[in-house]
Amino acid sequence: KAGVTQTPRYLIKTRGQQVTLSCSPISGHRSVSWYQQTPGQGLQFLFEYFSETQRNKGNFPGRFSGRQFSNSRSEMNVSTLELGDSALYLCASSLGGGVSTDTQYFGPGTRLTVL
Amino acid sequence: AQSVSQHNHHVILSEAASLELGCNYSYGGTVNLFWYVQYPGQHLQLLLKYFSGDPLVKGIKGFEAEFIKSKFSFNLRKPSVQWSDTAEYFCAVSSSGGSYIPTFGRGTSLIVHP
């Protein structure tokens, strides 16, 4: 089975721009979660989507949003980029039981640099 | 709000040495506990998890962790490490107090010398 894939792998943007990251889950997985990883804050939960609905949300501003499509693929959008948004963005998929219990399978991440 | 502390940021061991990585969390209610590992150049993956039952949990590659409720701890152990255990290790907790959103520790970098 193919693993979780994320595109693009690397991205450079400037302040004020917006960005969309994509995640394709493992076949059969219905839940997709997003995380931000930075040296300063570590790994932080952004949100979880299940059946095209946001099921959980972390403590991030409204500039961070996401969506899930009927094929379980997910996109994450960050608007009005700030320098502090530079991070590795990880996507994880699971069968659907929820981030608190399901085994999550992580992708390689998208490295976003904001200049 | 829940928080997770991993006290050892960097650990260096020789092969065959025993390993114990500390993880403490702040929430006293119902918790789900996880250890994740990221090997160099690989994706983050689950080592083991605890929800309920036997507080001694066995995971992949010979790792185990013990949940001690009175100490709010979930330490990771391995009796004899190998060079291939060199990796970053993350403890994570989800709890009713945190709306079951996972909170991760800052990670421990383990280097095992052959």
Coordinates of N, CA and C in Angstrom, one line a residue, chain B residues 10-19 21 39-40 63 78 80-89 109-114:
Chain B
H10 N 18.7 15.3 24.6 CA 19.7 14.6 23.8 C 20.3 13.5 24.7
V11 N 20.3 12.3 24.1 CA 20.8 11.1 24.8 C 21.8 10.4 23.9
I12 N 23.0 10.1 24.4 CA 24.0 9.4 23.7 C 24.4 8.2 24.4
L13 N 24.2 7.0 23.7 CA 24.5 5.7 24.3 C 25.4 4.9 23.4
S14 N 26.0 3.9 24.0 CA 26.7 2.9 23.2 C 25.8 1.7 23.0
E15 N 26.1 1.0 22.0 CA 25.3 -0.2 21.7 C 25.3 -1.1 22.9
A16 N 24.1 -1.8 23.1 CA 23.9 -2.7 24.2 C 23.6 -2.0 25.5
A17 N 23.7 -0.7 25.6 CA 23.3 0.0 26.8 C 21.8 0.0 26.9
S18 N 21.3 0.2 28.2 CA 19.9 0.2 28.4 C 19.4 1.7 28.2
L19 N 18.1 1.8 27.8 CA 17.6 3.1 27.5 C 16.3 3.4 28.3
L21 N 13.7 6.8 28.4 CA 13.4 8.2 28.1 C 12.2 8.6 28.9
Y39 N 13.1 8.0 12.5 CA 14.4 7.6 12.1 C 15.0 8.6 11.0
P40 N 16.3 8.7 11.0 CA 16.8 9.7 10.0 C 16.3 9.4 8.6
F63 N 10.8 -2.1 22.1 CA 10.5 -1.0 23.0 C 9.3 -1.4 23.9
K78 N 14.1 0.4 26.7 CA 14.6 -0.7 25.9 C 15.8 -1.2 26.6
S80 N 18.4 -3.1 25.6 CA 19.6 -3.1 24.9 C 19.5 -2.4 23.6
V81 N 20.0 -1.2 23.5 CA 19.8 -0.4 22.2 C 20.8 -0.9 21.1
Q82 N 20.4 -0.6 19.9 CA 21.2 -0.9 18.7 C 21.5 0.4 18.0
W83 N 22.5 0.4 17.2 CA 22.9 1.6 16.4 C 21.6 2.0 15.6
S84 N 20.8 1.1 15.1 CA 19.7 1.4 14.3 C 18.6 2.1 15.1
D85 N 18.7 2.2 16.4 CA 17.7 2.9 17.2 C 18.0 4.4 17.2
T86 N 19.1 4.9 16.6 CA 19.4 6.3 16.5 C 18.2 7.0 15.8
A87 N 17.6 7.9 16.5 CA 16.4 8.5 16.0 C 15.9 9.6 17.0
E88 N 14.8 10.3 16.6 CA 14.2 11.3 17.4 C 12.9 10.6 18.0
Y89 N 12.7 10.7 19.3 CA 11.6 10.1 19.9 C 10.6 11.2 20.5
S109 N 16.4 13.4 21.2 CA 17.3 12.9 20.1 C 18.2 11.9 20.7
L110 N 18.1 10.7 20.2 CA 19.0 9.5 20.7 C 20.0 9.2 19.6
I111 N 21.3 9.2 20.1 CA 22.4 8.7 19.2 C 23.0 7.5 19.9
V112 N 23.0 6.4 19.1 CA 23.7 5.2 19.6 C 24.9 5.0 18.8
H113 N 26.0 4.9 19.6 CA 27.3 4.6 18.9 C 27.6 3.2 18.8
P114 N 28.1 2.7 17.7 CA 28.3 1.3 17.5 C 29.5 0.8 18.3

